[in-house]
């Protein structure tokens, strides 16, 4: 089988612990894929969908208590609690191994163990890392084949090295009381038990690509971020790349596969997807920041995805996709809220029950997902597997802020941008268990994903800035501002390109901006509004391709860039609550806090 002694030794330990009935070593071949799919259908883990309408697509229903990441059961296990920091759950590593060993003992009895060697990142690239996941879930095994590069390619890349992430996963009995997702950064080890949900069980994803990778990145001098990567090509054929961090379920996937407004298509602009969720970033010899998407597939939220909202995603999920917890139609195709049609009759909801349209429930779970290969994306960039990555011109931070944040503002400099990222906040969504719609601080959209003390993470960002002679410009964006009636003012989705175009013009030094106390905002004369008008009933900006210039749109846009200083003063108090958790905030962040307070004349609070 494998010749790497360290791998063999580790495998013998986990086999002895979990006592599987038999073991399957994944090689990544087509033949293996067909066999696993057949087995998953036989054991009812997957339902075969209508192969005429959705070729290569399958359906999975999870346990009803296992539908999102379990952040309260996720732990960083470092020797010292302060190394995990005040924003992570911490467990002593010895205690964690002991506690979880009891749960893993014999957990695979009567079950098959799948051993999955996988590669994160392009082949033959300095960015690339190897992981192993051992799991008793065929759903996980099949999903990992979509999300990573599985099999021989990883074995070859690893060779005799002991430098790989050791991931052990068992469904256990899916009891939330016996569910733990533990990370041991010093051992590059992940142990996850009791959940079969993507973010808890696909250990390549948040566990390795973000938590363990951010820890490694701090040591090795690079960044692992919760960011999508998008390429923008102008009519002359020049390409620029942006990376953007948003909390889960805030439109990262839509931005990553952005559908250009007609006016820009006509002018010859194009966009290219590089990644939808995770970016690994290194400083290049040229002093710029370069990024790769370490993953191989997209694990996106289904509800709200339609031919209108995200045609590229919608096209890509018509084949070779696993759907989880969406609704099932009689003809063995799928449906979800926001797919663009009314709920058909006779559908089964995500729990498998007949769906009643009159009930107050949703047919698809709000965090139902599609797992689909990146190469199926109609606009996947031909650079997405470039071993050198792509150079990043701008970083966008964002979230859902119904009020407060203007649609876009630019940092005064890199450190101010890091501060902007550190003070990100968003109204919560269904991607994690817990209340939906309350405001939570989520620095760089990494709150649940940073594998070490977040104060040290801020320092690492500041240090990275110091090492770059040509750092990216940093922006905060907010597509979700609402009016006094709670309606979104901005149409969002592809129309966000209008803001991205301004950002790129700023990066080239082509346009000026208005200086405010929180950063630079666009002058409305520098944003393209052709093709937009106003819905007179609700006063919202809407797409109307025939319109050339609509003065009311320009007026409305002023609302979107307006800054209410009193609300910002309140915001600063809430930022203080968050920052006061940390004992060792970098000086540069403290300076930025003070500067902002001074700009807003909050003298009495300036005691940081
Ligand atoms: O659930 S995942 O963590 O895999 C996806 C997400 O929440 O961003
Ligand atoms: Mn994510």
XYZ file of C-alpha atoms and ligand atoms in Angstrom:
617
model
C 0.000 0.000 0.000
C 1.767 3.205 1.147
C 5.514 3.260 1.693
C 5.641 6.354 3.924
C 6.522 4.992 7.391
C 5.002 7.927 9.265
C 1.700 7.539 7.431
C 1.694 3.778 8.055
C 2.416 4.234 11.732
C -0.327 6.835 12.159
C -2.791 4.661 10.248
C -2.006 1.632 12.435
C -2.803 3.747 15.498
C -6.160 4.976 14.208
C -7.102 1.499 12.972
C -6.338 0.037 16.387
C -8.410 2.777 18.041
C -11.481 2.716 15.812
C -11.574 -1.011 14.885
C -13.111 -0.794 11.382
C -14.641 -3.866 9.724
C -12.651 -3.196 6.568
C -10.537 -0.489 4.995
C -10.735 1.202 1.601
C -7.714 3.234 0.451
C -8.908 5.889 -1.987
C -6.894 6.270 -5.186
C -9.015 8.947 -6.860
C -9.789 6.843 -9.962
C -13.017 6.919 -11.984
C -13.564 3.234 -11.366
C -13.369 3.816 -7.619
C -15.838 6.697 -7.911
C -18.414 4.499 -9.661
C -18.002 1.768 -7.057
C -18.389 4.165 -4.104
C -21.462 5.798 -5.645
C -23.045 2.378 -6.142
C -22.341 1.465 -2.524
C -23.709 4.765 -1.235
C -26.933 4.232 -3.171
C -27.253 0.668 -1.884
C -26.847 1.819 1.710
C -29.309 4.736 1.143
C -26.666 7.358 1.973
C -27.323 8.779 -1.481
C -30.372 8.827 -3.717
C -29.653 8.749 -7.418
C -31.229 11.817 -9.035
C -32.787 11.908 -12.498
C -29.732 11.156 -14.646
C -31.331 12.556 -17.814
C -31.957 15.928 -16.219
C -29.125 16.020 -13.676
C -26.359 13.722 -14.940
C -23.872 12.629 -12.274
C -25.998 14.201 -9.509
C -26.986 12.624 -6.206
C -29.046 13.554 -3.188
C -28.182 13.254 0.483
C -30.265 13.896 3.561
C -28.461 14.490 6.824
C -29.580 13.727 10.323
C -31.958 16.528 11.397
C -29.685 17.551 14.251
C -26.662 17.803 11.982
C -27.205 20.588 9.467
C -24.576 23.275 10.158
C -21.200 23.844 11.773
C -21.239 23.315 15.536
C -19.061 26.189 16.689
C -19.715 25.570 20.381
C -18.329 22.029 19.980
C -15.249 23.141 18.047
C -12.002 23.369 20.027
C -8.431 24.538 19.549
C -6.224 22.286 21.682
C -2.972 24.061 22.483
C -0.894 23.568 25.630
C -1.687 27.061 26.852
C -5.182 28.509 26.771
C -3.884 31.917 25.733
C -2.464 30.387 22.541
C -6.033 29.634 21.449
C -7.097 33.125 22.557
C -10.346 34.534 23.920
C -12.409 33.902 20.774
C -11.817 30.132 20.513
C -13.058 27.275 22.666
C -10.017 25.653 24.201
C -9.263 22.211 25.538
C -6.015 20.914 26.954
C -4.588 18.542 24.290
C -4.018 15.644 26.689
C -7.518 15.960 28.053
C -8.963 16.245 24.540
C -7.139 13.156 23.259
C -8.298 11.236 26.339
C -11.891 12.370 26.083
C -12.168 11.769 22.343
C -10.250 8.455 22.455
C -13.100 7.092 24.551
C -15.584 8.182 21.877
C -13.439 6.933 18.986
C -12.767 3.578 20.710
C -14.452 1.017 18.462
C -16.454 3.757 16.698
C -15.928 2.096 13.293
C -16.874 -1.426 14.431
C -18.954 -3.028 11.686
C -18.174 -0.064 9.395
C -15.823 0.566 6.498
C -12.937 2.962 7.022
C -12.072 5.173 4.057
C -8.491 6.400 3.961
C -8.300 9.578 1.897
C -4.940 11.098 0.935
C -5.548 14.572 -0.497
C -3.788 17.598 -1.858
C -4.782 21.192 -1.160
C -3.553 23.672 -3.752
C -2.264 23.368 -7.310
C 0.094 20.554 -8.280
C 3.824 21.338 -7.905
C 3.261 24.599 -6.081
C 4.983 26.169 -3.055
C 1.490 26.818 -1.669
C 0.434 23.181 -1.686
C -0.059 20.933 1.362
C -0.985 17.291 1.913
C -3.609 15.912 4.269
C -5.044 12.537 5.142
C -8.600 12.041 6.264
C -9.691 8.752 7.735
C -13.483 8.517 7.944
C -16.308 6.008 8.300
C -18.651 8.157 6.192
C -19.013 7.324 2.510
C -20.744 10.716 2.071
C -17.593 12.390 3.394
C -15.387 10.224 1.165
C -17.389 11.135 -1.938
C -17.524 14.821 -0.977
C -13.767 14.908 -0.365
C -13.271 13.595 -3.904
C -15.059 16.729 -5.124
C -13.559 19.235 -2.687
C -9.873 18.161 -2.911
C -7.450 16.311 -5.163
C -7.628 12.779 -3.818
C -5.356 9.770 -4.228
C -2.051 9.109 -5.959
C -1.379 12.795 -6.640
C -1.214 13.436 -2.867
C 0.861 10.320 -2.107
C 3.391 11.378 -4.727
C 3.555 14.930 -3.450
C 4.126 13.736 0.124
C 6.847 11.201 -0.703
C 8.612 10.257 2.519
C 7.871 13.517 4.288
C 6.100 13.555 7.642
C 4.631 16.937 6.812
C 0.927 16.139 6.436
C -2.240 16.941 8.353
C -3.667 13.945 10.180
C -7.451 13.987 10.120
C -9.568 11.419 11.924
C -13.323 11.525 11.509
C -16.116 9.259 12.656
C -19.841 9.825 12.494
C -20.030 8.104 15.860
C -23.736 7.884 16.600
C -24.439 11.477 15.455
C -25.361 12.402 19.001
C -24.780 16.151 19.522
C -23.883 15.402 23.132
C -20.980 13.310 21.937
C -19.915 15.635 19.143
C -16.477 17.273 19.164
C -14.354 18.912 16.502
C -10.874 19.218 18.006
C -7.803 20.764 16.413
C -4.289 20.047 17.635
C -2.232 22.628 15.713
C 1.076 21.558 17.244
C 0.514 17.982 16.026
C -1.132 19.113 12.747
C -3.962 16.817 13.789
C -7.760 17.078 13.626
C -10.176 14.755 15.420
C -13.850 15.130 14.610
C -16.610 12.882 15.900
C -20.389 12.845 16.009
C -21.217 14.930 12.914
C -21.443 14.238 9.202
C -22.004 17.903 8.207
C -19.585 19.484 5.689
C -17.881 22.094 7.840
C -17.525 19.621 10.734
C -16.673 16.493 8.759
C -14.878 17.454 5.525
C -11.658 18.018 7.414
C -9.931 19.614 4.421
C -12.294 22.535 4.601
C -12.511 24.833 7.611
C -10.506 22.487 9.895
C -7.378 22.236 7.729
C -7.628 24.979 5.081
C -8.353 27.629 7.697
C -7.763 26.603 11.337
C -4.657 24.433 10.954
C -3.416 26.337 7.885
C -3.713 29.734 9.627
C -1.551 28.340 12.435
C 1.021 26.986 9.953
C 0.842 30.235 7.978
C 1.707 32.265 11.064
C 4.810 30.111 11.599
C 5.827 30.048 7.930
C 4.952 33.636 7.028
C 1.789 33.362 4.910
C -1.964 33.766 5.364
C -4.869 31.296 5.220
C -8.049 33.307 4.759
C -11.810 32.866 4.415
C -11.791 34.597 1.032
C -13.057 34.103 -2.475
C -10.793 35.074 -5.386
C -12.077 36.701 -8.567
C -10.290 37.778 -11.753
C -11.525 40.830 -13.675
C -10.503 41.325 -17.294
C -10.886 44.726 -18.910
C -11.705 45.253 -22.610
C -7.957 45.485 -23.356
C -7.448 41.971 -21.942
C -5.601 43.041 -18.743
C -6.514 40.966 -15.724
C -6.590 42.022 -12.091
C -7.558 39.906 -9.122
C -9.415 40.663 -5.926
C -9.871 38.581 -2.772
C -12.888 39.060 -0.524
C -13.768 37.874 2.974
C -17.392 37.629 4.077
C -18.878 35.524 6.857
C -20.533 32.272 5.749
C -23.661 32.709 3.669
C -23.170 36.448 2.897
C -22.780 36.162 -0.871
C -19.160 35.098 -1.290
C -20.106 32.401 -3.777
C -22.251 34.865 -5.756
C -19.382 37.352 -5.895
C -16.951 34.585 -6.894
C -19.130 33.733 -9.903
C -20.376 37.217 -10.570
C -22.704 37.744 -13.505
C -21.704 41.030 -15.156
C -24.329 43.708 -15.823
C -25.173 43.873 -19.559
C -23.523 47.245 -19.987
C -20.131 45.853 -18.901
C -20.526 42.686 -20.973
C -21.142 44.871 -24.024
C -18.020 46.890 -23.316
C -15.933 43.721 -23.262
C -15.359 43.153 -19.547
C -15.070 39.574 -18.307
C -14.773 37.977 -14.893
C -13.065 34.705 -13.989
C -13.560 32.591 -10.880
C -10.475 31.397 -9.007
C -12.017 30.387 -5.676
C -15.261 30.746 -3.736
C -14.369 30.250 -0.074
C -10.711 29.951 0.872
C -7.496 31.700 -0.168
C -3.928 30.903 0.797
C -1.804 34.010 0.315
C 1.958 34.437 0.068
C 4.228 37.382 -0.623
C 5.856 37.099 -4.046
C 9.377 38.147 -5.035
C 7.790 41.260 -6.529
C 6.495 42.400 -3.107
C 2.887 41.745 -4.061
C 0.445 39.358 -2.404
C -0.253 36.183 -4.411
C -3.178 33.824 -3.807
C -4.293 30.298 -4.580
C -7.585 28.584 -3.921
C -6.519 25.380 -2.155
C -9.811 23.614 -2.823
C -11.044 21.658 -5.811
C -14.790 22.187 -5.525
C -17.471 24.474 -4.134
C -19.634 23.692 -1.116
C -22.276 26.358 -1.621
C -25.581 27.314 -0.049
C -28.455 26.171 -2.308
C -31.389 28.399 -1.220
C -31.378 31.635 -3.168
C -29.315 30.156 -6.005
C -31.184 30.622 -9.275
C -30.612 31.279 -12.945
C -31.251 34.924 -12.101
C -29.178 35.335 -8.917
C -26.185 33.241 -9.965
C -26.448 31.756 -13.469
C -22.890 30.426 -13.371
C -23.470 28.477 -10.161
C -26.856 27.357 -11.391
C -25.339 25.977 -14.606
C -22.516 24.239 -12.817
C -24.809 22.357 -10.443
C -26.743 20.708 -13.274
C -24.160 17.927 -13.325
C -21.735 15.970 -11.106
C -23.137 17.519 -7.931
C -24.158 16.161 -4.533
C -27.150 18.032 -3.059
C -27.629 17.901 0.707
C -30.864 18.756 2.548
C -32.620 20.431 -0.364
C -36.195 19.405 -1.319
C -36.761 16.437 -3.608
C -39.195 16.549 -6.517
C -41.235 13.656 -7.820
C -39.196 13.441 -11.025
C -36.053 13.062 -8.888
C -34.822 16.577 -9.449
C -34.325 19.187 -6.732
C -35.998 22.345 -5.472
C -35.261 25.028 -2.911
C -36.602 28.385 -1.809
C -35.320 31.072 -4.168
C -34.708 28.703 -7.097
C -36.944 30.945 -9.196
C -40.149 28.833 -9.343
C -42.957 28.243 -6.879
C -42.813 25.071 -4.835
C -44.155 22.251 -7.014
C -46.799 19.860 -5.700
C -45.769 16.580 -4.158
C -42.276 17.435 -3.050
C -40.502 15.952 -0.090
C -38.870 18.413 2.263
C -35.293 18.119 3.488
C -36.409 15.796 6.262
C -38.113 13.449 3.777
C -41.663 14.437 4.726
C -44.352 15.448 2.233
C -44.132 19.236 2.019
C -47.220 21.291 2.641
C -47.103 24.705 0.991
C -49.401 26.099 3.642
C -47.091 25.158 6.459
C -44.753 27.757 7.831
C -41.726 25.551 7.262
C -39.130 25.596 4.515
C -38.891 22.736 2.032
C -35.104 23.041 1.800
C -33.050 23.634 4.926
C -31.742 27.253 4.878
C -28.201 25.835 5.053
C -28.809 23.119 2.454
C -25.828 22.780 0.152
C -24.444 21.739 -3.206
C -21.037 20.117 -3.504
C -19.734 20.555 -7.021
C -16.383 20.399 -8.858
C -14.769 23.794 -9.514
C -13.853 22.781 -13.043
C -17.576 22.724 -13.891
C -17.840 26.466 -13.316
C -18.540 28.100 -16.712
C -16.215 31.006 -15.869
C -13.444 29.143 -14.041
C -10.186 31.022 -14.621
C -7.470 29.365 -16.685
C -5.153 30.606 -13.902
C -6.955 28.791 -11.096
C -4.373 26.007 -10.966
C -1.386 28.276 -11.577
C 1.263 27.015 -9.124
C 2.386 30.621 -8.532
C -1.131 31.799 -7.679
C -2.599 35.088 -8.888
C -1.533 38.601 -7.762
C -4.081 40.368 -5.567
C -4.751 44.064 -6.282
C -7.453 44.601 -3.645
C -8.832 42.881 -0.560
C -12.505 43.343 0.298
C -13.940 42.800 3.754
C -17.695 42.749 4.175
C -20.723 41.527 5.964
C -24.405 42.139 6.442
C -24.956 45.544 8.029
C -28.525 46.737 7.580
C -27.490 50.227 8.684
C -24.124 51.854 9.515
C -21.636 50.763 6.836
C -21.635 52.543 3.466
C -21.687 50.348 0.388
C -17.921 50.730 0.094
C -15.095 52.554 1.835
C -11.371 52.387 1.261
C -8.708 52.152 3.945
C -6.253 55.036 4.294
C -3.370 52.536 4.246
C -2.615 48.867 4.913
C -2.690 49.055 8.723
C -5.970 50.926 8.623
C -7.228 48.166 6.314
C -6.203 45.510 8.835
C -8.116 47.475 11.457
C -11.139 47.559 9.164
C -10.920 43.791 8.781
C -10.499 43.379 12.527
C -13.654 45.401 13.204
C -15.840 43.552 10.720
C -19.241 42.564 12.028
C -22.210 40.898 10.447
C -25.752 39.851 11.167
C -25.685 36.077 11.668
C -26.952 33.519 9.108
C -27.935 29.840 9.072
C -24.441 28.539 8.237
C -23.700 27.967 11.906
C -26.090 26.703 14.551
C -27.486 29.492 16.749
C -29.686 32.566 16.436
C -30.019 34.088 12.985
C -29.947 37.860 12.506
C -28.037 39.145 15.515
C -24.879 41.213 15.120
C -21.622 39.463 15.774
C -18.053 40.690 15.484
C -16.311 38.549 12.917
C -12.796 39.837 12.166
C -11.780 39.064 8.584
C -14.730 36.572 8.606
C -12.305 34.364 10.538
C -13.868 34.366 14.009
C -14.827 30.664 13.864
C -11.810 29.717 11.747
C -8.657 31.245 13.234
C -6.530 28.440 14.686
C -4.711 30.599 17.244
C -5.007 33.729 19.355
C -6.724 36.369 17.266
C -4.536 39.157 18.724
C -1.500 37.315 17.303
C -3.412 36.903 14.061
C -3.833 40.705 13.831
C -0.075 41.077 14.477
C 0.620 38.590 11.719
C -1.465 40.651 9.282
C 0.418 43.807 10.293
C 3.753 41.998 9.826
C 2.708 40.737 6.402
C 1.938 44.349 5.454
C 5.413 45.435 6.527
C 6.990 42.808 4.297
C 5.107 43.850 1.156
C 6.541 46.612 -1.016
C 3.339 46.612 -3.047
C 0.484 45.546 -0.759
C -3.121 45.303 -1.968
C -5.486 48.172 -1.197
C -8.137 47.266 1.371
C -11.891 47.956 1.217
C -14.960 47.381 3.322
C -18.109 46.584 1.341
C -21.724 46.204 2.442
C -24.274 45.137 -0.169
C -26.983 44.757 2.484
C -27.895 48.271 3.576
C -31.652 48.708 4.072
C -33.965 51.716 4.120
C -36.372 52.691 6.890
C -38.836 50.017 5.685
C -36.257 47.272 5.845
C -35.877 46.941 2.053
C -32.414 46.473 0.562
C -31.481 49.706 -1.218
C -28.905 48.177 -3.577
C -29.793 45.389 -6.058
C -26.635 43.426 -5.202
C -25.481 40.287 -7.055
C -23.935 41.106 -10.467
C -24.584 44.820 -9.955
C -21.882 44.750 -7.275
C -19.471 44.846 -10.194
C -20.149 48.582 -10.406
C -18.449 48.948 -7.021
C -15.665 46.528 -7.937
C -14.990 48.554 -11.062
C -14.549 51.656 -8.870
C -12.215 49.677 -6.612
C -10.067 48.619 -9.559
C -10.027 52.175 -10.900
C -8.762 53.239 -7.468
C -6.067 50.562 -7.572
C -4.870 51.963 -10.905
C -5.007 55.497 -9.577
C -7.589 56.363 -12.257
C -10.215 58.014 -10.035
C -10.295 60.233 -7.006
C -12.405 59.658 -3.890
C -14.100 61.540 -1.078
C -12.266 61.467 2.223
C -14.473 60.737 5.235
C -13.664 59.994 8.860
C -13.858 56.250 8.284
C -12.094 56.050 4.915
C -12.483 57.033 1.262
C -15.857 56.673 -0.451
C -16.620 57.060 -4.161
C -17.954 60.209 -5.632
C -21.154 59.250 -7.466
C -19.680 60.610 -10.685
C -17.081 57.822 -10.591
C -19.556 54.954 -10.391
C -21.294 53.636 -13.513
C -25.086 53.768 -13.124
C -26.159 53.074 -16.714
C -28.801 50.333 -16.674
C -30.168 51.142 -13.216
C -33.354 52.890 -12.209
C -35.597 53.270 -9.176
C -38.586 51.152 -8.227
C -40.969 53.980 -7.383
C -43.075 51.790 -5.059
C -40.327 50.841 -2.652
C -37.665 53.368 -3.540
C -35.098 50.649 -4.196
C -32.462 50.742 -6.942
C -33.316 48.155 -9.619
C -31.843 46.861 -12.859
C -33.373 48.435 -15.948
C -31.158 47.874 -18.952
C -32.798 50.513 -21.140
C -32.065 53.397 -18.787
C -29.076 55.576 -19.524
C -28.908 58.073 -16.679
C -31.382 58.220 -13.857
C -30.781 61.138 -11.533
C -32.815 59.485 -8.792
C -30.399 56.558 -8.770
C -27.547 58.967 -8.184
C -29.496 60.566 -5.319
C -30.241 57.152 -3.827
C -26.594 56.177 -4.120
C -25.718 59.116 -1.876
C -27.740 57.331 0.827
C -25.606 54.257 0.290
C -22.373 56.140 0.877
C -23.671 58.313 3.684
C -22.100 58.069 7.115
C -23.999 58.752 10.281
C -21.360 59.870 12.752
C -23.506 59.230 15.821
C -24.062 55.645 14.789
C -20.313 55.337 14.234
C -19.668 56.572 17.757
C -21.924 53.778 19.044
C -20.126 51.346 16.781
C -16.826 52.271 18.368
C -18.174 51.440 21.814
C -19.183 48.027 20.572
C -15.723 47.595 18.984
C -14.228 48.404 22.393
C -16.246 45.578 23.969
C -14.731 43.199 21.452
C -11.141 44.458 21.634
C -11.163 44.512 25.433
C -11.181 40.705 25.343
C -7.592 40.688 24.104
C -4.532 41.150 26.257
C -1.923 41.594 23.564
C -3.397 43.642 20.771
C -0.697 44.903 18.400
C 0.268 48.528 18.860
C -0.703 49.328 15.286
C -4.298 48.217 15.907
C -4.448 50.293 19.084
C -3.183 53.275 17.116
C -5.856 52.805 14.473
C -8.537 52.684 17.179
C -7.242 55.890 18.656
C -7.033 57.574 15.268
C -10.631 56.687 14.454
C -11.801 57.932 17.838
C -9.940 61.160 17.330
C -11.353 61.623 13.871
C -14.820 61.170 15.340
C -13.844 63.356 18.315
C -14.491 60.733 20.981
C -11.920 62.172 23.353
C -13.405 60.813 26.544
C -13.142 57.275 25.242
C -9.613 57.559 23.913
C -7.926 55.616 26.664
C -6.659 52.640 24.694
O -20.199 24.732 6.625
S -18.941 25.133 6.007
O -18.037 25.629 7.044
O -18.327 24.031 5.325
C -19.254 26.377 4.922
C -19.342 27.681 5.593
O -19.978 27.812 6.635
O -18.726 28.641 5.072
Mn -17.068 29.593 4.148
